[in-house]
Short mmCIF file of C-alpha atoms and ligand atoms in Angstrom, two decimals:
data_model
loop_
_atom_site.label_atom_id
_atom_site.label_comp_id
_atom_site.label_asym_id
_atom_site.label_seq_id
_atom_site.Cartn_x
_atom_site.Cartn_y
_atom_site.Cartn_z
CA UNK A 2 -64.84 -53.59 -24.59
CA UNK A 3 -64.05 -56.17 -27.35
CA UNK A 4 -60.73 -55.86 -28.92
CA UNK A 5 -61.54 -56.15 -32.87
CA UNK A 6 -59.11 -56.73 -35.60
CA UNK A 7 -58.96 -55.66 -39.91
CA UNK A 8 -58.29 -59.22 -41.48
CA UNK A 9 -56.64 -57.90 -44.88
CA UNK A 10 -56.28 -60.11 -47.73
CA UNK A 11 -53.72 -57.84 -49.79
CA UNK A 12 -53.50 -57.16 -53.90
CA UNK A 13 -56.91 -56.25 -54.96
CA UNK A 14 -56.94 -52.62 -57.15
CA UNK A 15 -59.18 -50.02 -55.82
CA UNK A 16 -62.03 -48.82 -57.97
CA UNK A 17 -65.16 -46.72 -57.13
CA UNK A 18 -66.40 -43.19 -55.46
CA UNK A 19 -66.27 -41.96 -51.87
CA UNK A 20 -67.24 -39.11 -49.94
CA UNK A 21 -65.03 -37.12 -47.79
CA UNK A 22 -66.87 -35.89 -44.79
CA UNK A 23 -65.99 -33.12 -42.28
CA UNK A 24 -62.48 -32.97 -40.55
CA UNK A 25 -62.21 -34.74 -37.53
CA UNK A 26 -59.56 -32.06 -36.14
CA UNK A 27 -62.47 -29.20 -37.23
CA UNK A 28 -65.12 -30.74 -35.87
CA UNK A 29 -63.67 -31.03 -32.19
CA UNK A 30 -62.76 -27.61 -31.38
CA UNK A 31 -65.95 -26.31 -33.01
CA UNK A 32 -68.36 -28.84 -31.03
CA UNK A 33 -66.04 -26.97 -28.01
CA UNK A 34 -66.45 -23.82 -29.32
CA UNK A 35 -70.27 -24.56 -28.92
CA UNK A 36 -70.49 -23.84 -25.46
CA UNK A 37 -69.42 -20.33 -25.74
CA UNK A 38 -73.34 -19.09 -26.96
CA UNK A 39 -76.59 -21.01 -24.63
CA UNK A 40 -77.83 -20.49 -28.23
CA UNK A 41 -77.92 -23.97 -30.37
CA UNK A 42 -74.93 -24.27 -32.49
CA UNK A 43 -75.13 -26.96 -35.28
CA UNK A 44 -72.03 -28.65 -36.26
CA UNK A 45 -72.77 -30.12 -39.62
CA UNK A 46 -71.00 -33.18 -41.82
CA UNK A 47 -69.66 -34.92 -38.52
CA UNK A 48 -67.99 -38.03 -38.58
CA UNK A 49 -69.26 -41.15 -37.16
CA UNK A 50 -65.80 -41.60 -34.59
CA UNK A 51 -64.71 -42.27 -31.09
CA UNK A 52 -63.69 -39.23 -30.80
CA UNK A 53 -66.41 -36.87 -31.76
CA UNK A 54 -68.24 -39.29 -29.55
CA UNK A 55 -66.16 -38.42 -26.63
CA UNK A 56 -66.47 -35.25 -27.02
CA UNK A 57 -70.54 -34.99 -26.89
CA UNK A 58 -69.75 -37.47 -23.68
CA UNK A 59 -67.41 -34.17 -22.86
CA UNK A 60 -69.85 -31.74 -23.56
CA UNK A 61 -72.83 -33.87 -21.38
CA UNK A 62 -70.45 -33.91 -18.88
CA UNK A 63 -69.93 -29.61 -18.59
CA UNK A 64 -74.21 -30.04 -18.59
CA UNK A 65 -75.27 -28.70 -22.54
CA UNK A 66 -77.33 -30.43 -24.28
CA UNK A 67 -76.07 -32.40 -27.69
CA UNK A 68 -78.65 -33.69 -30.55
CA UNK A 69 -77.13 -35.57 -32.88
CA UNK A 70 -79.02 -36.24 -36.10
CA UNK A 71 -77.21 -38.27 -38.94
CA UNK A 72 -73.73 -36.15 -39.97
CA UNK A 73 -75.07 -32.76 -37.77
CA UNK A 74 -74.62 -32.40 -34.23
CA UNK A 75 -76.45 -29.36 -32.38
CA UNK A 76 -75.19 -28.17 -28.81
CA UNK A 77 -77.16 -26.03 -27.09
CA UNK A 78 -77.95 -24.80 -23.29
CA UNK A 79 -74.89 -23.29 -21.02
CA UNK A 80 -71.90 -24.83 -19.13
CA UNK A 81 -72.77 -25.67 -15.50
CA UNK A 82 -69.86 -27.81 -14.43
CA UNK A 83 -65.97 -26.54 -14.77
CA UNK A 84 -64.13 -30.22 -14.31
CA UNK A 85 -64.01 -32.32 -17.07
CA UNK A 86 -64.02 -35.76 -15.37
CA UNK A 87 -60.63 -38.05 -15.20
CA UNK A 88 -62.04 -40.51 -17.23
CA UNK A 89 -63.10 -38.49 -19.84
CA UNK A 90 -60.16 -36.33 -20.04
CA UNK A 91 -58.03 -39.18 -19.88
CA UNK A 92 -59.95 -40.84 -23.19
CA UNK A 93 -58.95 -38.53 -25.67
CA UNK A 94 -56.65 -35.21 -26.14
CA UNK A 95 -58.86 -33.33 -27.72
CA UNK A 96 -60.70 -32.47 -24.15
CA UNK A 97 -57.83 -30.12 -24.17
CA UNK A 98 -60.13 -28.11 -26.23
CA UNK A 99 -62.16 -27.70 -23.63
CA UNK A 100 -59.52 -25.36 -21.64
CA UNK A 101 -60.13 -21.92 -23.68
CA UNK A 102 -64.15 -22.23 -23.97
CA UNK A 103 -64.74 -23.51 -20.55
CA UNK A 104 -62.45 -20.43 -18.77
CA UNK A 105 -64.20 -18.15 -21.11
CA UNK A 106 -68.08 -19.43 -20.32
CA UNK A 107 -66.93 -20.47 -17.09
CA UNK A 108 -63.89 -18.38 -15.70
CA UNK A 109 -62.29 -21.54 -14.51
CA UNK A 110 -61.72 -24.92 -15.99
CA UNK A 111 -59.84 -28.60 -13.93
CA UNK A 112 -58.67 -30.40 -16.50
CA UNK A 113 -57.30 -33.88 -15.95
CA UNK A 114 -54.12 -34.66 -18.13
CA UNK A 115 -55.60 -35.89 -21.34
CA UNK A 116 -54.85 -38.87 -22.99
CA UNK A 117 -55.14 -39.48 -26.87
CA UNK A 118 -52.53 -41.08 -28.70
CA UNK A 119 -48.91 -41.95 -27.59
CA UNK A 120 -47.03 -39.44 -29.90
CA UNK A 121 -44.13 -37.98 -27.66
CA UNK A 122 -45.14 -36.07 -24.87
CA UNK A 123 -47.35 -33.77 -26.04
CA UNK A 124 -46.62 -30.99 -23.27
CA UNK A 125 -49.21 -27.65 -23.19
CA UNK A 126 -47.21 -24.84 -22.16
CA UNK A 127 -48.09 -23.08 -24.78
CA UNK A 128 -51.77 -23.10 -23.92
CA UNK A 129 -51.10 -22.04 -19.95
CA UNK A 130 -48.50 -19.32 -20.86
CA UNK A 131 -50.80 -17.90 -23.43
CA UNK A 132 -53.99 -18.44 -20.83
CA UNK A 133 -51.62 -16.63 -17.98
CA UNK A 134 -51.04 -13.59 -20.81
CA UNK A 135 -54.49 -13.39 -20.72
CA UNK A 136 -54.67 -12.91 -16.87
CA UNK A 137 -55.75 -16.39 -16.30
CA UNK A 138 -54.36 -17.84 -12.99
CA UNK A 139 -52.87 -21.48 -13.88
CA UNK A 140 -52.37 -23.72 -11.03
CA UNK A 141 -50.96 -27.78 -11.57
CA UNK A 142 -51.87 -30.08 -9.18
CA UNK A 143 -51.11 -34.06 -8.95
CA UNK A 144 -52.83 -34.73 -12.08
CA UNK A 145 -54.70 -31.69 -13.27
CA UNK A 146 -54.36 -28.44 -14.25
CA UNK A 147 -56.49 -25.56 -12.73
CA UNK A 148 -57.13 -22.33 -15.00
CA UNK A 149 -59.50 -19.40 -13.33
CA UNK A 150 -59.99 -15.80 -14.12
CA UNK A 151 -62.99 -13.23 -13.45
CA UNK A 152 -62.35 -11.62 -16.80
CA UNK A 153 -59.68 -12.39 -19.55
CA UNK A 154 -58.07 -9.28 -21.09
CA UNK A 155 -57.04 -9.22 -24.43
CA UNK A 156 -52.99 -8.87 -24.94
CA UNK A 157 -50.14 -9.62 -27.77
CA UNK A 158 -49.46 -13.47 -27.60
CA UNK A 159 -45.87 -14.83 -28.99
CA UNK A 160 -45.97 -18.82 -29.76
CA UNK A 161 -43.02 -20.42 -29.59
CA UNK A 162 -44.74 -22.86 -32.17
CA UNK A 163 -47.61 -22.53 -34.45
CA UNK A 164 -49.41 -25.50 -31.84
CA UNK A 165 -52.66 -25.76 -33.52
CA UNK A 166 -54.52 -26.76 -29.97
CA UNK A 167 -53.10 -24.17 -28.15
CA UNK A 168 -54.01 -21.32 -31.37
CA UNK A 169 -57.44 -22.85 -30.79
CA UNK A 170 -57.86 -22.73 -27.39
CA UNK A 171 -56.42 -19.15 -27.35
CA UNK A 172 -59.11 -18.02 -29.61
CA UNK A 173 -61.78 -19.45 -27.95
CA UNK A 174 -60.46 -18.30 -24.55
CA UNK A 175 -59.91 -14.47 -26.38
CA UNK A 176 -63.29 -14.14 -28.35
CA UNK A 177 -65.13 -12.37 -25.38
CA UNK A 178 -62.02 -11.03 -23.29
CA UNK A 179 -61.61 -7.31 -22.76
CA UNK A 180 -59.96 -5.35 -25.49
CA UNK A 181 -58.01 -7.09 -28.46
CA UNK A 182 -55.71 -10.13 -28.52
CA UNK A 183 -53.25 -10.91 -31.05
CA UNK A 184 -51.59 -14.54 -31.36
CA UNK A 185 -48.47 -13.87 -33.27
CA UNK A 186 -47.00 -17.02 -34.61
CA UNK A 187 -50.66 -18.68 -34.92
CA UNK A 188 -51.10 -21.99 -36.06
CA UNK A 189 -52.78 -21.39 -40.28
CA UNK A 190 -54.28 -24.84 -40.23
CA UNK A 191 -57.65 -25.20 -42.18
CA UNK A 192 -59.24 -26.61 -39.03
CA UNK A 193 -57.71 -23.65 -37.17
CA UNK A 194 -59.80 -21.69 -40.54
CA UNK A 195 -62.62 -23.46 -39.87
CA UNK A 196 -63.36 -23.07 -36.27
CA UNK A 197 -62.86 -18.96 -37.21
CA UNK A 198 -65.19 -19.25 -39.52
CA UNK A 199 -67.86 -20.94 -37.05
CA UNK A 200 -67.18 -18.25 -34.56
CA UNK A 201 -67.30 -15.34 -36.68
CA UNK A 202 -70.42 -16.74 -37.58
CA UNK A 203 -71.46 -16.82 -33.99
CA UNK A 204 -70.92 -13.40 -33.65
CA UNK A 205 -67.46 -13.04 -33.14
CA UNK A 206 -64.79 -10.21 -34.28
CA UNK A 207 -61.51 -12.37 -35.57
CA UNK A 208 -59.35 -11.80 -38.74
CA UNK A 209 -56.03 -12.90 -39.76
CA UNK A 210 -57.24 -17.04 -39.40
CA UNK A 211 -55.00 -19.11 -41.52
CA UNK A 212 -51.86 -16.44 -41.91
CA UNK A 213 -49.34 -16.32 -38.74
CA UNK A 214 -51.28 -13.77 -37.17
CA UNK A 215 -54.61 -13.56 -35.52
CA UNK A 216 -56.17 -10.96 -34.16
CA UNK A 217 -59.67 -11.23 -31.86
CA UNK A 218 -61.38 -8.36 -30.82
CA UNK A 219 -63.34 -9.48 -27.71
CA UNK A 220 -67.47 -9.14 -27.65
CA UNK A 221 -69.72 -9.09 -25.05
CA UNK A 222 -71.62 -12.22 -26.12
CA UNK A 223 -71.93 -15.09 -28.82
CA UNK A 224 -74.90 -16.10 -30.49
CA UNK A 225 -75.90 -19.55 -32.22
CA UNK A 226 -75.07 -20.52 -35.60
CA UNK A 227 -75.08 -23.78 -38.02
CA UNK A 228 -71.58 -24.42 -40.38
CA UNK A 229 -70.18 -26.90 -42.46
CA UNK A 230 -66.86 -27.32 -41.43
CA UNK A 231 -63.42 -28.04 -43.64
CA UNK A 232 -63.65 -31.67 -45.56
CA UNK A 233 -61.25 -33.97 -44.03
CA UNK A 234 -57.85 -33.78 -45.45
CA UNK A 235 -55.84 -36.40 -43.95
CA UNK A 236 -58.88 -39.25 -44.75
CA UNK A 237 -58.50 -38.30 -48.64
CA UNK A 238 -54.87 -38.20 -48.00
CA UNK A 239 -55.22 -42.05 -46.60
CA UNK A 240 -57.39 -43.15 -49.45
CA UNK A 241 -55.30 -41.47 -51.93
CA UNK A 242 -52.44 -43.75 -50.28
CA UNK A 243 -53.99 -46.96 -50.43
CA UNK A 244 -55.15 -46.21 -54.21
CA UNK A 245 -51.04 -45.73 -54.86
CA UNK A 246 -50.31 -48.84 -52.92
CA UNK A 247 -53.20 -51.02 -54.74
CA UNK A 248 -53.61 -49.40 -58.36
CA UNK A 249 -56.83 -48.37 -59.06
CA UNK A 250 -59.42 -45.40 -59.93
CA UNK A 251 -61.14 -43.52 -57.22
CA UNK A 252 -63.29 -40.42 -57.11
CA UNK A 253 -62.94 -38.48 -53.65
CA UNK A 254 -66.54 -36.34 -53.96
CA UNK A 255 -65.99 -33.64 -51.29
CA UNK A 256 -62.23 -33.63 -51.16
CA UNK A 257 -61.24 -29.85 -50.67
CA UNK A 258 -57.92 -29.72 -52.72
CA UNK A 259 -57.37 -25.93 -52.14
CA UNK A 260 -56.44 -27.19 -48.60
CA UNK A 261 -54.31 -30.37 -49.66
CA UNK A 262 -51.81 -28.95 -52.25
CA UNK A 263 -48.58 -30.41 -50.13
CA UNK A 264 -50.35 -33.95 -49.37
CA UNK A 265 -50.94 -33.82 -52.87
CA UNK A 266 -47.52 -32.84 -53.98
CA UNK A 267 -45.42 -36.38 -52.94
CA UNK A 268 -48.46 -38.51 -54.61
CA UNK A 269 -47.32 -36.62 -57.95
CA UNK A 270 -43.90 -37.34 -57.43
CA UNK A 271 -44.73 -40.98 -56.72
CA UNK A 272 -45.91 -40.68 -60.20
CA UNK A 273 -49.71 -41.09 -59.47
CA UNK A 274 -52.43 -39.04 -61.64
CA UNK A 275 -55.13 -36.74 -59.95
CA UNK A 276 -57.56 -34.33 -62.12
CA UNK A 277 -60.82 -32.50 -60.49
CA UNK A 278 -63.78 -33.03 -62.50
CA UNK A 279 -67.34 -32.83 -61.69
CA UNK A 280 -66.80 -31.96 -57.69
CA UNK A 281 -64.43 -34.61 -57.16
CA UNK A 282 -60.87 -35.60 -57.09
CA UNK A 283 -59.96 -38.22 -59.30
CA UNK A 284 -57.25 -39.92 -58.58
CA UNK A 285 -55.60 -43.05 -60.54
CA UNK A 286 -52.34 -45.53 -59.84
CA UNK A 287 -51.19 -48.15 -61.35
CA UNK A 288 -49.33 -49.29 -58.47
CA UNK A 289 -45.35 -48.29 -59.50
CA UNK A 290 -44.72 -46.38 -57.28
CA UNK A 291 -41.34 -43.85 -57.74
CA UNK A 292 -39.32 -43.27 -54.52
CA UNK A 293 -39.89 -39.85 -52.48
CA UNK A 294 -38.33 -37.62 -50.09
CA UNK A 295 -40.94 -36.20 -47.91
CA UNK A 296 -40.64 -34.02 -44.80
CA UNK A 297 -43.63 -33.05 -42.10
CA UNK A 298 -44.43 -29.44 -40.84
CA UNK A 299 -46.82 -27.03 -39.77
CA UNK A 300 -49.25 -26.06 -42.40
CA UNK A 301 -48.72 -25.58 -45.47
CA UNK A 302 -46.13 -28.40 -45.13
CA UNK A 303 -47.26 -32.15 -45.23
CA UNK A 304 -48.79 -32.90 -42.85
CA UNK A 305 -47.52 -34.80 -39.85
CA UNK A 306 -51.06 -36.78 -39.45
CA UNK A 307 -50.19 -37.99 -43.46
CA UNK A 308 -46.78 -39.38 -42.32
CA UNK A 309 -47.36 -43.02 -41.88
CA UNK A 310 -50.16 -43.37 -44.71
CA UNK A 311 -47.26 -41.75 -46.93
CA UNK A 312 -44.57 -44.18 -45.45
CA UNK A 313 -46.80 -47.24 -46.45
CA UNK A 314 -46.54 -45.65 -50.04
CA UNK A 315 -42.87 -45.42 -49.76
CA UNK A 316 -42.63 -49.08 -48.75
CA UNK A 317 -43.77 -49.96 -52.11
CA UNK A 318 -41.90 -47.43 -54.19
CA UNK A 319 -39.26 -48.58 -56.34
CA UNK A 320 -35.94 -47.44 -54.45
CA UNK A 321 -34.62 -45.56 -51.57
CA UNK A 322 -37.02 -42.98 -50.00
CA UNK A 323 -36.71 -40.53 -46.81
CA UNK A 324 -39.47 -39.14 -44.41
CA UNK A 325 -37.90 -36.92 -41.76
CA UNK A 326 -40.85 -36.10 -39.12
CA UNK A 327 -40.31 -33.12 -37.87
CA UNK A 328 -43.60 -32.06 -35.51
CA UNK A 329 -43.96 -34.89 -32.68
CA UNK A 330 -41.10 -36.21 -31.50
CA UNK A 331 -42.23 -40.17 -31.51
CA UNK A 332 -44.30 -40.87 -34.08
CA UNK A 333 -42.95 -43.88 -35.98
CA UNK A 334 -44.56 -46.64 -33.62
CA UNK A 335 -45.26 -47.88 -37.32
CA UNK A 336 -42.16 -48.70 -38.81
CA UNK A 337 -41.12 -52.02 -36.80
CA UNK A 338 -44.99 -53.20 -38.24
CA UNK A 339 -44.56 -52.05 -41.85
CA UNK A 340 -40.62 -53.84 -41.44
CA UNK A 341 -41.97 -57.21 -40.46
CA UNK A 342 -44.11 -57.07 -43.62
CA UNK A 343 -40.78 -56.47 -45.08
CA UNK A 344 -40.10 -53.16 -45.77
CA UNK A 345 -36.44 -52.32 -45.53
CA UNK A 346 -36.91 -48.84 -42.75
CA UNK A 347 -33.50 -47.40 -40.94
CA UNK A 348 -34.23 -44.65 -38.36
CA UNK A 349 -31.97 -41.92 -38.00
CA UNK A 350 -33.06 -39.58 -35.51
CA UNK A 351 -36.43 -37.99 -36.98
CA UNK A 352 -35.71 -39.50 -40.41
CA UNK A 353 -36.84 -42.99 -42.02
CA UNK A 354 -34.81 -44.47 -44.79
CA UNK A 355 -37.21 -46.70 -46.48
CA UNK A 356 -36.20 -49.06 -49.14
CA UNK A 357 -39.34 -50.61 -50.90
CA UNK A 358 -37.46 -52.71 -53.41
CA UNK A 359 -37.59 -55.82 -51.27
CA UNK A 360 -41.49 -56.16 -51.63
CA UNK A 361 -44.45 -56.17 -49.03
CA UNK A 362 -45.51 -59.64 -47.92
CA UNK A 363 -49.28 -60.23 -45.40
CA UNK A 364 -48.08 -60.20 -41.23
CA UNK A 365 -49.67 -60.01 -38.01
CA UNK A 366 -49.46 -56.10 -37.17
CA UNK A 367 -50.35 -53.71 -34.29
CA UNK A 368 -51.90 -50.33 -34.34
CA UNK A 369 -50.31 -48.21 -31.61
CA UNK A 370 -51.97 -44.74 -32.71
CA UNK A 371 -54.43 -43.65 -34.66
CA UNK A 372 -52.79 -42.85 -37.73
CA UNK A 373 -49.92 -45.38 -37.32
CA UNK A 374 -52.83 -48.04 -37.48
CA UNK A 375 -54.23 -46.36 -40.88
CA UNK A 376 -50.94 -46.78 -42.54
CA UNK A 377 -50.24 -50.31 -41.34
CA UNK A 378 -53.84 -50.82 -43.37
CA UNK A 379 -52.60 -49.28 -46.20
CA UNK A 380 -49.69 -51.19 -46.17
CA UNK A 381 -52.07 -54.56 -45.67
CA UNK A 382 -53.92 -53.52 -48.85
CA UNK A 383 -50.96 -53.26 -51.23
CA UNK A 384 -49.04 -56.52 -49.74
CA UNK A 385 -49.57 -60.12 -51.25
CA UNK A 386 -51.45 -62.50 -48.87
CA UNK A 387 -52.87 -61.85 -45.55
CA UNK A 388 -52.76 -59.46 -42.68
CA UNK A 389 -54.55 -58.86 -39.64
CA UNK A 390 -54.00 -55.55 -38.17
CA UNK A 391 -54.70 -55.10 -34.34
CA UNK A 392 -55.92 -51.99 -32.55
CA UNK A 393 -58.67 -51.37 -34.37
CA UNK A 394 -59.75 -49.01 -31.69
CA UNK A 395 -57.01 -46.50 -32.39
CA UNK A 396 -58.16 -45.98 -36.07
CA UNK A 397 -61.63 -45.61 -34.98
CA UNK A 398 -60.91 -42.54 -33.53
CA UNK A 399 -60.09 -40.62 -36.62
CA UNK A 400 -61.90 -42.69 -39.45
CA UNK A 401 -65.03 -44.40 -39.88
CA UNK A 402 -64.99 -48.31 -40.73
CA UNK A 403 -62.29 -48.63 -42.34
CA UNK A 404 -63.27 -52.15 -43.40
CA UNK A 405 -66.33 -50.70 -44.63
CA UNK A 406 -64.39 -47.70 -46.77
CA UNK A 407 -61.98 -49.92 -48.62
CA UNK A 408 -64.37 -52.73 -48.77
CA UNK A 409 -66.40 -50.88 -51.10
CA UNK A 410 -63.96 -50.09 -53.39
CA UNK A 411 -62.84 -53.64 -53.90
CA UNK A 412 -60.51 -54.36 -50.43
CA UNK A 413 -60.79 -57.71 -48.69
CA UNK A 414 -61.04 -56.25 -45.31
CA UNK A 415 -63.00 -58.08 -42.60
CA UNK A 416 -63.16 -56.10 -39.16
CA UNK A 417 -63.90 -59.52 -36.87
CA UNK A 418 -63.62 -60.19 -33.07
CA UNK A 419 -59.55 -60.89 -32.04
CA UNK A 420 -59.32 -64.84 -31.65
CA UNK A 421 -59.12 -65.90 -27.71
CA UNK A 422 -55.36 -66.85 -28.35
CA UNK A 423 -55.28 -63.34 -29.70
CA UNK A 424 -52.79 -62.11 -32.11
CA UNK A 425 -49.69 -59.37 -31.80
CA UNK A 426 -50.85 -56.59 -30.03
CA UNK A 427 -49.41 -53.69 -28.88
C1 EPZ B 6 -53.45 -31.31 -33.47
O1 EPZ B 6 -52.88 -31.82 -32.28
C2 EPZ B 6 -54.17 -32.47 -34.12
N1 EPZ B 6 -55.25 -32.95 -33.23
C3 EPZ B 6 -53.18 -33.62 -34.38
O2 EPZ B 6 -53.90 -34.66 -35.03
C4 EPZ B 6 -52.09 -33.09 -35.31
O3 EPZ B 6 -51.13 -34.11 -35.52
C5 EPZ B 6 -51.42 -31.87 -34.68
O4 EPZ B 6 -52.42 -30.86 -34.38
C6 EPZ B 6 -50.38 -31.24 -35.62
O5 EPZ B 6 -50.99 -30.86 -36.81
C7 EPZ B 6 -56.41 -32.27 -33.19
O6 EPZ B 6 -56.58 -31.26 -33.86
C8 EPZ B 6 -57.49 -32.83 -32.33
P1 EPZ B 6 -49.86 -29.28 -31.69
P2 EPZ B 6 -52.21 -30.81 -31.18
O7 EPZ B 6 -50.23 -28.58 -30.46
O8 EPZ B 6 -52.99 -29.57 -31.14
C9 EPZ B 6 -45.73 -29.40 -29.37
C10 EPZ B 6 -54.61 -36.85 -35.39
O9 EPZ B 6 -54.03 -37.89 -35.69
N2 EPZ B 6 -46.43 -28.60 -28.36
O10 EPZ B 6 -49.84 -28.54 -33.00
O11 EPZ B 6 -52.01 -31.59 -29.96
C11 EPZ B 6 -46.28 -30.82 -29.42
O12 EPZ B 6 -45.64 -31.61 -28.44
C12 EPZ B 6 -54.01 -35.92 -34.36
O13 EPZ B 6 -55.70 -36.46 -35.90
C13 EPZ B 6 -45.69 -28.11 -27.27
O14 EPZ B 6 -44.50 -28.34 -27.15
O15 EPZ B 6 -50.80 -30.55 -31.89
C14 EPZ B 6 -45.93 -31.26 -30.81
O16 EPZ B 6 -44.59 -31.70 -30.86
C15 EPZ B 6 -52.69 -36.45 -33.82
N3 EPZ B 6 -46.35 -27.39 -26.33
C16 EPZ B 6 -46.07 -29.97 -31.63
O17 EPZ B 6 -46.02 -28.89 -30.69
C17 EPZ B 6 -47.69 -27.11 -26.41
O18 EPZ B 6 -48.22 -26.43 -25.51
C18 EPZ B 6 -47.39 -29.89 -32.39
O19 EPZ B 6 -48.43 -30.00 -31.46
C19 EPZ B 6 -48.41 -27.60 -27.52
C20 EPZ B 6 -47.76 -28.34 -28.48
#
């Protein structure tokens, strides 16, 4: 596959409309949740990404059938194979999501240890111990995992962390077990909200989505159903960061604020403006940027996905700011890029001290993860001169063309082939 890069030519202001479409991290554990009913489910407002494309090459793989017809995906037809292949499982974590539908269509899933992004090491004990509770029997081989059960009975579930993969996959593995199952210490994302709202919709009996405790009273069987899920958060979140790095006006049509009240939050004390009007978020910059002190957590905190668009902001902010990252353990891959562009970063154990005073100057950067790439972007956009930014195929997993995006808000962002003598890469 050809390795592509984002040339950047930094300093242009941002001015124009966009629209926010469905949430990547909604959209994969409802296109799983799909195989729960034989009855077409319709997944509406996709996103055009890697990784909603590896999961219909998931879901071919388990034998449904997947339509895809512009933004709306439709699965339909039931689960006839219970291993999702190596090489699939190994191209993105989200076939993870796979665990609690397949076991519940199924009764048994082999799941190869998934891949997905480098961010610390991403264990799943919380998904087996909460499958086990539910009478699944959880066997690890070399390199796969082994879940089986002729029925799953419903049971009280303690997380040890509000894991938003492992609240999903306990839903979808509860939704038609025997009696009533109650995750205690759930995960309240608005992904975790949407994918409720899908299978309520499908016919099952949930309540308590988006507090710390869920409770799902098991059916007998699921039916189809068609939903628009949750607008994507952490792309308005990224746009909203290169606006603050670049000055500018733009109007985020679709943007969900109800769900985005801490992202918003820092951008406010940054001293940016935002106002709703007419179905939109407007939200305006003039580039002087005041210094922040941010920290990630489990929703309703900020978001760990917004952590390095929000550093890139930081880098330009006048002063001393701190972001302490608090969910994944690894997750500042980013910092020695956004330092050779000269941003003045110290780690201290899960803290950055960034010092944006010295000014961001154009370098040859590398995109180790998917979001990691998007701020090194945003970073490109506000710094004088040029960039290329490597990787490309880490931020297509999570956001459509990026070159296209800014591009049409005034960016100078050229995706084009990496040059035979290549450039840094990871
Ligand atoms: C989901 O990942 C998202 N991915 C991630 O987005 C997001 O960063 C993360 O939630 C946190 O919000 C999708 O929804 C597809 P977790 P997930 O289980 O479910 C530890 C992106 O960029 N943990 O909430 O994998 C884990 O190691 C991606 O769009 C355990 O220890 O996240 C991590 O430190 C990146 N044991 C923390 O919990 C477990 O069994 C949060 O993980 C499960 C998780």
């Amino acid at each position: 596959m050809k390795r592509e890069i984002f040339v950047i030519e930094g300093g242009n202001s941002l001015f124009g409309r966009t629209e926010i479409h469905g949430a990547k991290n909604a959209v994969l554990p409802m296109l799983a949740a799909s195989i729960l009913s034989p009855a077409p489910v319709t997944v509406r407002d996709c996103p055009h990404i890697s990784d909603v494309d590896d999961m219909l090459s998931v879901l071919d793989a388990v034998g449904v059938r997947t339509e895809r017809s512009g933004r709306d995906i439709t699965v339909s037809g039931a689960p006839s194979v219970t291993e999702i292949p190596s090489g699939l499982a190994c191209a993105m974590r989200s076939s993870v999501y796979m665990l609690g539908a397949l076991l519940s269509a199924c009764g048994e899933v082999r799941l190869y240890a998934p891949g997905g992004c480098r961010i610390g090491a991403r264990p799943l004990d919380i998904h087996f111990d909460g499958l086990a509770r539910l009478g699944a029997k959880v066997e690890f081989g070399e390199d796969h995992v082994l879940c089986a059960a002729r029925r799953l009975v419903g049971t009280d579930i303690v997380l040890r962390y509000p894991s938003v993969g492992a609240t999903e996959n306990l839903i979808m593995a509860a939704v038609k077990a025997r009696g009533t199952t109650r995750l205690i210490g759930a995960a309240r994302e608005p992904e975790v909200v949407s994918l409720v709202r899908l299978l309520v919709r499908m016919g099952a009996d949930i309540s308590g989505e988006g507090t710390p405790v869920v409770t799902i009273r098991g059916v007998e069987s699921l039916d189809g159903a068609k939903v628009q899920p949750v607008k994507d958060r952490i792309v308005a979140g990224t746009v909203m960061a290169a606006v603050a790095v670049c000055g500018g006006r733009v109007e985020l049509y679709g943007a969900d604020s109800s769900v985005m009240g801490a992202i918003i939050s820092p951008f406010l004390g940054a001293h940016t403006f935002l106002v709703e009007h007419g179905g939109a978020m407007v939200f305006e910059s003039d580039g002087m940027l005041a210094p922040t002190d941010v920290g990630t957590g489990p929703y309703p905190l900020f978001p760990t996905d917004m952590q390095a668009p929000f550093m890139a902001c930081q880098c330009y902010a006048s002063g001393m700011s701190t972001m302490r990252e608090t969910v994944f353990e690894d997750r500042f891959a980013h910092v020695p890029e956004l330092i050779s562009m000269g941003a003045g970063i110290a780690l201290v154990g899960n803290t950055a001290f960034v010092d944006g005073s010295a000014g961001m100057h154009g370098a040859e950067v590398a995109a180790r993860d998917l979001r990691g790439g998007a701020g090194l972007v945003v970073a490109a956009l506000g710094a004088k001169g040029r960039s290329t930014v490597s990787g490309v195929r880490y931020i297509d997993r999570g956001y459509e063309d990026l070159s296209v995006l800014f591009g049409s808000l005034g960016a100078s962002v050229v995706r084009t082939e990496e040059p035979e003598h290549g450039v840094r890469t990871e």
